[in-house]
C-alpha cells in the first residue's frame, strides 16, 4: 500500500519511518501523509516533540486510518491536534458522522476508501486451471477479541460450520481450513494457498462495536484476566450488549480482491461488500445457516458454472 502511493507519485514522495521523523526537515515538503500503519494517537509512534513539529507544519496533512472501531476519541483528538485536514477512512459515508461526531472535526474531509488492494503482478500472472487445483476450499482466520462484537463471530463460525457440514455429508473434498493461530500463513505461503485453491471462504471484515474511549476493551481485558474462559455471551451481557450493532463497520476484505485476481472462486456469507461484489455473479452466497450448502457444492463441482463466476469476479 505504501509502495503504491510512492510509485504513483513518482519522484515527489519521500518515505519516512516514524522513528526517523525527527531527522526530516518538514519545511522541504508540501504535504505529510500518515499511513494507517502509524497509530497517530500513540506516544510510541508520534511523541510529544514530533506532534508539536507536525502541528506547526503549514502544508497539507493527510491520514489513512484503519481499525476505526477502537480508541476513536483519541484518534479524533490526534487528527485535530496534528492539523490533519483530509482523512481516508473505511467508515461508510452514512455512518462516518456517527463515528467522527466530534465538533472539532467539522473542517476535516473524510473520504471513504478500501481496506486493501492487490499487487499488480497478481492480475497478469498465469494461474492453474480450475480442475487442476489441488485444494477444493481453503480459509484462514483467527478468533478475534470478543469486544469487537457479534459480527466478528462470522470469521470463525463459517469455518467450523463448513467443515462440520462437509464431514457430515461425507463429501470427498480437499479442505485447507483453520482458525487456529498456529496455522496462519503469510507471504508466499498465503499466495500459494490462494492460487492453488479452487475456492476460498470469506466474510465481510469489520466490527459491530465502536469503543469510543477504549473503556470497553479495558473492562473486557480485565474480566478475562480473572476469568480467562469467559464466554462471548457472558462478556457481551456485561460490557457491550447495548452498543453491539448500533454502529456497524462492515467492509470488503482485501482477500476478496486477491481471490478475484488469482481466479479463485469465492464462497461467502451474505453482505454488502462495499457494493462491489454481487451474489451469484461474483461469488457464491452461502446462507449463514448453511441451508443452501447443497447448491453451493453443486457449483463448486461444476467447473463451467464455477468459471463463469470466477471470470465475472476477475
Short mmCIF file of C-alpha atoms in Angstrom, two decimals:
data_model
loop_
_atom_site.label_atom_id
_atom_site.label_comp_id
_atom_site.label_asym_id
_atom_site.label_seq_id
_atom_site.Cartn_x
_atom_site.Cartn_y
_atom_site.Cartn_z
CA UNK A 1 0.00 0.00 0.00
CA UNK A 2 2.83 2.38 0.88
CA UNK A 3 4.76 1.43 -2.25
CA UNK A 4 1.69 2.07 -4.40
CA UNK A 5 1.35 5.59 -3.03
CA UNK A 6 5.04 6.21 -3.65
CA UNK A 7 5.06 4.68 -7.14
CA UNK A 8 2.03 6.59 -8.38
CA UNK A 9 3.54 9.90 -7.29
CA UNK A 10 6.95 9.22 -8.83
CA UNK A 11 9.94 11.13 -7.52
CA UNK A 12 7.88 13.56 -5.49
CA UNK A 13 7.42 11.28 -2.48
CA UNK A 14 9.87 10.66 0.33
CA UNK A 15 9.06 7.63 2.51
CA UNK A 16 9.93 8.04 6.19
CA UNK A 17 9.90 5.53 9.02
CA UNK A 18 8.26 7.05 12.10
CA UNK A 19 11.50 6.56 14.04
CA UNK A 20 13.33 8.75 11.51
CA UNK A 21 10.79 11.58 11.55
CA UNK A 22 12.86 13.67 13.96
CA UNK A 23 15.65 13.95 11.35
CA UNK A 24 13.41 15.05 8.46
CA UNK A 25 13.16 18.81 7.75
CA UNK A 26 9.42 19.12 7.19
CA UNK A 27 9.70 22.56 5.60
CA UNK A 28 11.06 20.88 2.44
CA UNK A 29 7.65 19.33 1.80
CA UNK A 30 4.19 20.47 0.69
CA UNK A 31 2.29 17.58 2.25
CA UNK A 32 2.60 14.99 5.01
CA UNK A 33 0.73 11.67 4.72
CA UNK A 34 0.22 9.40 7.71
CA UNK A 35 -0.12 5.76 6.68
CA UNK A 36 -2.50 3.53 8.65
CA UNK A 37 0.48 1.55 10.00
CA UNK A 38 1.14 4.61 12.17
CA UNK A 39 -1.09 4.87 15.23
CA UNK A 40 -1.25 8.65 15.36
CA UNK A 41 -2.61 8.87 18.90
CA UNK A 42 0.12 6.65 20.33
CA UNK A 43 3.11 8.28 22.01
CA UNK A 44 5.30 5.37 20.87
CA UNK A 45 4.62 6.28 17.23
CA UNK A 46 4.40 10.07 17.42
CA UNK A 47 5.90 11.55 20.58
CA UNK A 48 5.06 14.96 22.03
CA UNK A 49 8.00 16.70 20.35
CA UNK A 50 7.13 15.37 16.89
CA UNK A 51 3.45 16.10 17.50
CA UNK A 52 4.38 19.74 18.07
CA UNK A 53 6.52 19.85 14.91
CA UNK A 54 3.78 18.35 12.76
CA UNK A 55 1.15 20.63 14.22
CA UNK A 56 3.32 23.65 13.29
CA UNK A 57 3.78 22.36 9.72
CA UNK A 58 1.65 24.57 7.45
CA UNK A 59 1.40 22.19 4.49
CA UNK A 60 -1.44 19.83 3.61
CA UNK A 61 -1.82 16.90 6.02
CA UNK A 62 -3.50 13.61 5.14
CA UNK A 63 -4.16 10.42 7.11
CA UNK A 64 -5.15 6.89 6.19
CA UNK A 65 -6.88 5.15 9.10
CA UNK A 66 -7.96 1.55 9.70
CA UNK A 67 -9.39 -0.36 12.68
CA UNK A 68 -11.62 2.63 13.36
CA UNK A 69 -13.70 0.83 15.97
CA UNK A 70 -11.12 1.33 18.73
CA UNK A 71 -9.91 4.42 20.68
CA UNK A 72 -11.94 6.62 18.35
CA UNK A 73 -11.87 9.64 20.67
CA UNK A 74 -8.08 9.53 20.95
CA UNK A 75 -7.74 9.23 17.17
CA UNK A 76 -10.12 12.16 16.62
CA UNK A 77 -8.07 14.29 19.01
CA UNK A 78 -4.86 13.36 17.19
CA UNK A 79 -6.42 14.37 13.84
CA UNK A 80 -7.29 17.73 15.36
CA UNK A 81 -4.04 18.30 17.26
CA UNK A 82 -1.86 17.39 14.27
CA UNK A 83 -3.88 19.63 11.97
CA UNK A 84 -4.88 16.88 9.56
CA UNK A 85 -7.48 18.13 7.09
CA UNK A 86 -8.11 15.07 4.90
CA UNK A 87 -8.77 11.53 6.14
CA UNK A 88 -9.09 8.37 4.07
CA UNK A 89 -11.48 6.25 6.15
CA UNK A 90 -13.02 2.79 5.96
CA UNK A 91 -16.17 4.06 7.63
CA UNK A 92 -19.12 4.23 5.23
CA UNK A 93 -20.46 7.64 4.21
CA UNK A 94 -23.76 7.05 6.01
CA UNK A 95 -22.10 6.41 9.39
CA UNK A 96 -18.92 8.50 9.27
CA UNK A 97 -20.59 11.36 11.16
CA UNK A 98 -21.63 8.94 13.90
CA UNK A 99 -18.10 7.67 14.35
CA UNK A 100 -16.35 11.03 13.95
CA UNK A 101 -19.06 13.06 15.67
CA UNK A 102 -16.62 15.42 17.36
CA UNK A 103 -17.35 19.13 16.87
CA UNK A 104 -13.67 19.95 16.43
CA UNK A 105 -13.52 17.77 13.28
CA UNK A 106 -16.10 19.74 11.30
CA UNK A 107 -13.46 21.17 8.97
CA UNK A 108 -11.99 17.75 8.16
CA UNK A 109 -12.88 15.96 4.90
CA UNK A 110 -13.50 12.21 5.23
CA UNK A 111 -13.10 10.17 2.04
CA UNK A 112 -14.25 6.53 2.01
CA UNK A 113 -11.62 4.09 0.75
CA UNK A 114 -10.92 0.35 0.72
CA UNK A 115 -9.17 -1.87 3.25
CA UNK A 116 -6.58 -3.06 0.77
CA UNK A 117 -5.59 -3.87 -2.75
CA UNK A 118 -3.50 -6.47 -4.63
CA UNK A 119 -0.04 -6.37 -6.19
CA UNK A 120 -0.34 -5.58 -9.90
CA UNK A 121 1.62 -8.73 -10.72
CA UNK A 122 -1.17 -10.94 -9.44
CA UNK A 123 -3.56 -9.70 -12.12
CA UNK A 124 -1.40 -10.76 -15.07
CA UNK A 125 0.03 -13.93 -13.55
CA UNK A 126 -0.61 -17.34 -15.10
CA UNK A 127 -2.87 -19.49 -12.95
CA UNK A 128 -3.70 -23.19 -12.72
CA UNK A 129 -6.93 -24.21 -14.45
CA UNK A 130 -9.82 -24.75 -12.05
CA UNK A 131 -9.85 -28.55 -12.24
CA UNK A 132 -6.09 -28.82 -11.75
CA UNK A 133 -6.04 -27.02 -8.41
CA UNK A 134 -5.18 -29.47 -5.61
CA UNK A 135 -7.28 -27.85 -2.84
CA UNK A 136 -11.06 -27.60 -3.13
CA UNK A 137 -11.70 -25.00 -0.43
CA UNK A 138 -9.25 -23.06 1.75
CA UNK A 139 -9.60 -20.48 4.51
CA UNK A 140 -7.64 -18.85 7.30
CA UNK A 141 -8.91 -16.60 10.07
CA UNK A 142 -8.49 -16.00 13.77
CA UNK A 143 -10.95 -15.83 16.64
CA UNK A 144 -10.95 -12.10 17.25
CA UNK A 145 -11.35 -10.46 20.65
CA UNK A 146 -14.94 -10.57 21.85
CA UNK A 147 -15.40 -6.84 22.44
CA UNK A 148 -15.43 -6.24 18.67
CA UNK A 149 -18.97 -7.60 18.70
CA UNK A 150 -21.13 -10.33 17.24
CA UNK A 151 -20.27 -9.52 13.62
CA UNK A 152 -16.73 -10.84 14.07
CA UNK A 153 -18.05 -14.25 15.16
CA UNK A 154 -18.68 -14.99 11.49
CA UNK A 155 -14.94 -15.15 10.84
CA UNK A 156 -14.60 -18.47 12.65
CA UNK A 157 -18.20 -19.71 12.52
CA UNK A 158 -18.09 -20.06 8.73
CA UNK A 159 -15.01 -22.28 9.04
CA UNK A 160 -16.31 -24.53 11.83
CA UNK A 161 -19.74 -24.99 10.24
CA UNK A 162 -18.35 -25.64 6.77
CA UNK A 163 -16.01 -28.37 8.00
CA UNK A 164 -18.76 -29.90 10.13
CA UNK A 165 -21.25 -29.93 7.25
CA UNK A 166 -18.78 -31.40 4.76
CA UNK A 167 -17.83 -34.16 7.20
CA UNK A 168 -21.49 -34.91 7.92
CA UNK A 169 -22.17 -35.31 4.20
CA UNK A 170 -19.04 -37.44 3.79
CA UNK A 171 -18.05 -35.31 0.83
CA UNK A 172 -14.70 -36.17 -0.73
CA UNK A 173 -13.34 -32.65 -0.74
CA UNK A 174 -9.80 -31.50 -0.02
CA UNK A 175 -10.11 -28.77 2.62
CA UNK A 176 -7.39 -26.49 3.96
CA UNK A 177 -9.39 -24.58 6.55
CA UNK A 178 -8.31 -23.42 10.00
CA UNK A 179 -8.89 -20.64 12.53
CA UNK A 180 -6.03 -21.69 14.80
CA UNK A 181 -3.33 -19.11 15.35
CA UNK A 182 -0.56 -21.65 14.74
CA UNK A 183 -2.00 -22.45 11.29
CA UNK A 184 -1.93 -18.89 9.97
CA UNK A 185 0.12 -18.37 6.81
CA UNK A 186 1.75 -15.25 5.42
CA UNK A 187 3.68 -14.02 2.40
CA UNK A 188 4.49 -16.67 -0.21
CA UNK A 189 2.63 -19.39 1.71
CA UNK A 190 -0.54 -17.30 1.70
CA UNK A 191 -0.11 -16.60 -2.01
CA UNK A 192 0.44 -20.31 -2.74
CA UNK A 193 -2.73 -21.25 -0.84
CA UNK A 194 -4.88 -18.75 -2.76
CA UNK A 195 -3.53 -19.73 -6.19
CA UNK A 196 -3.79 -23.48 -5.55
CA UNK A 197 -7.37 -23.45 -4.25
CA UNK A 198 -10.46 -23.89 -6.36
CA UNK A 199 -12.40 -21.81 -3.84
CA UNK A 200 -11.97 -19.79 -0.67
CA UNK A 201 -14.37 -18.93 2.12
CA UNK A 202 -14.77 -15.30 3.16
CA UNK A 203 -16.94 -12.90 5.15
CA UNK A 204 -17.12 -9.13 5.42
CA UNK A 205 -14.42 -7.58 7.56
CA UNK A 206 -15.15 -5.08 10.29
CA UNK A 207 -16.74 -4.89 13.71
CA UNK A 208 -20.16 -4.27 15.23
CA UNK A 209 -18.93 -2.46 18.37
CA UNK A 210 -17.42 1.04 18.41
CA UNK A 211 -15.29 1.55 21.51
CA UNK A 212 -15.03 5.34 21.56
CA UNK A 213 -12.85 5.83 24.63
CA UNK A 214 -11.23 2.39 24.97
CA UNK A 215 -13.19 1.56 28.12
CA UNK A 216 -14.96 -1.49 26.68
CA UNK A 217 -11.68 -3.09 25.62
CA UNK A 218 -10.16 -2.33 29.02
CA UNK A 219 -13.07 -3.79 31.01
CA UNK A 220 -13.23 -6.93 28.87
CA UNK A 221 -9.47 -7.49 29.22
CA UNK A 222 -9.67 -7.03 33.00
CA UNK A 223 -12.51 -9.56 33.15
CA UNK A 224 -10.54 -12.07 31.07
CA UNK A 225 -7.53 -11.73 33.35
CA UNK A 226 -9.69 -13.00 36.20
CA UNK A 227 -11.85 -15.39 34.16
CA UNK A 228 -9.93 -16.42 31.03
CA UNK A 229 -12.61 -18.90 29.95
CA UNK A 230 -15.45 -16.37 29.96
CA UNK A 231 -17.80 -16.87 27.01
CA UNK A 232 -18.69 -14.30 24.38
CA UNK A 233 -22.28 -14.24 25.70
CA UNK A 234 -21.09 -13.54 29.25
CA UNK A 235 -18.81 -10.70 28.16
CA UNK A 236 -21.41 -9.23 25.85
CA UNK A 237 -24.07 -9.19 28.56
CA UNK A 238 -21.73 -7.47 31.00
CA UNK A 239 -19.93 -4.92 28.84
CA UNK A 240 -21.12 -4.22 25.30
CA UNK A 241 -24.52 -5.75 24.53
CA UNK A 242 -26.23 -2.33 24.44
CA UNK A 243 -23.85 -0.93 21.80
CA UNK A 244 -23.32 -4.07 19.73
CA UNK A 245 -24.78 -3.36 16.30
CA UNK A 246 -25.66 0.30 16.97
CA UNK A 247 -22.82 1.38 14.65
CA UNK A 248 -21.56 -1.47 12.49
CA UNK A 249 -18.49 -1.12 10.33
CA UNK A 250 -18.63 -3.75 7.58
CA UNK A 251 -16.11 -3.58 4.75
CA UNK A 252 -14.89 -5.71 1.90
CA UNK A 253 -11.74 -7.65 2.75
CA UNK A 254 -8.57 -7.40 0.64
CA UNK A 255 -8.71 -11.18 0.32
CA UNK A 256 -11.73 -10.76 -1.97
CA UNK A 257 -9.58 -8.85 -4.45
CA UNK A 258 -6.79 -11.39 -4.01
CA UNK A 259 -9.17 -14.25 -4.80
CA UNK A 260 -10.54 -12.41 -7.83
CA UNK A 261 -7.01 -11.70 -9.14
CA UNK A 262 -5.98 -15.34 -8.57
CA UNK A 263 -9.13 -16.55 -10.37
CA UNK A 264 -10.24 -18.36 -7.24
CA UNK A 265 -13.95 -18.88 -6.56
CA UNK A 266 -15.36 -17.06 -3.52
CA UNK A 267 -17.91 -18.67 -1.17
CA UNK A 268 -19.18 -16.01 1.22
CA UNK A 269 -21.89 -15.18 3.71
CA UNK A 270 -24.41 -12.51 2.60
CA UNK A 271 -23.02 -9.00 2.71
CA UNK A 272 -22.78 -5.62 1.01
CA UNK A 273 -19.04 -5.82 0.21
CA UNK A 274 -18.86 -2.07 -0.44
CA UNK A 275 -21.34 -2.52 -3.30
CA UNK A 276 -18.57 -4.05 -5.44
CA UNK A 277 -19.40 -7.78 -5.39
CA UNK A 278 -22.83 -9.18 -6.23
CA UNK A 279 -24.06 -12.58 -5.03
CA UNK A 280 -24.47 -15.11 -7.83
CA UNK A 281 -22.38 -13.04 -10.23
CA UNK A 282 -19.05 -12.50 -8.46
CA UNK A 283 -19.31 -15.05 -5.64
CA UNK A 284 -21.43 -17.92 -4.36
CA UNK A 285 -23.61 -16.83 -1.46
CA UNK A 286 -23.66 -19.28 1.44
CA UNK A 287 -26.53 -18.59 3.82
CA UNK A 288 -25.47 -18.13 7.43
CA UNK A 289 -27.41 -21.24 8.49
CA UNK A 290 -25.78 -23.17 5.60
CA UNK A 291 -29.24 -24.25 4.42
CA UNK A 292 -28.20 -23.84 0.77
CA UNK A 293 -24.91 -25.74 1.08
CA UNK A 294 -26.01 -28.36 -1.46
CA UNK A 295 -26.49 -25.62 -4.07
CA UNK A 296 -23.06 -24.21 -3.21
CA UNK A 297 -21.43 -27.62 -3.61
CA UNK A 298 -23.19 -28.18 -6.94
CA UNK A 299 -21.49 -25.06 -8.34
CA UNK A 300 -18.16 -25.94 -6.72
CA UNK A 301 -18.20 -29.31 -8.53
CA UNK A 302 -19.27 -27.83 -11.87
CA UNK A 303 -16.23 -26.21 -13.46
CA UNK A 304 -18.31 -24.41 -16.12
CA UNK A 305 -20.59 -22.74 -13.56
CA UNK A 306 -17.64 -22.03 -11.27
CA UNK A 307 -15.54 -20.49 -14.05
CA UNK A 308 -18.40 -18.23 -15.09
CA UNK A 309 -18.49 -16.68 -11.63
CA UNK A 310 -14.68 -16.61 -11.42
CA UNK A 311 -14.42 -14.74 -14.73
CA UNK A 312 -17.04 -12.19 -13.68
CA UNK A 313 -15.11 -11.52 -10.46
CA UNK A 314 -11.80 -11.27 -12.30
#
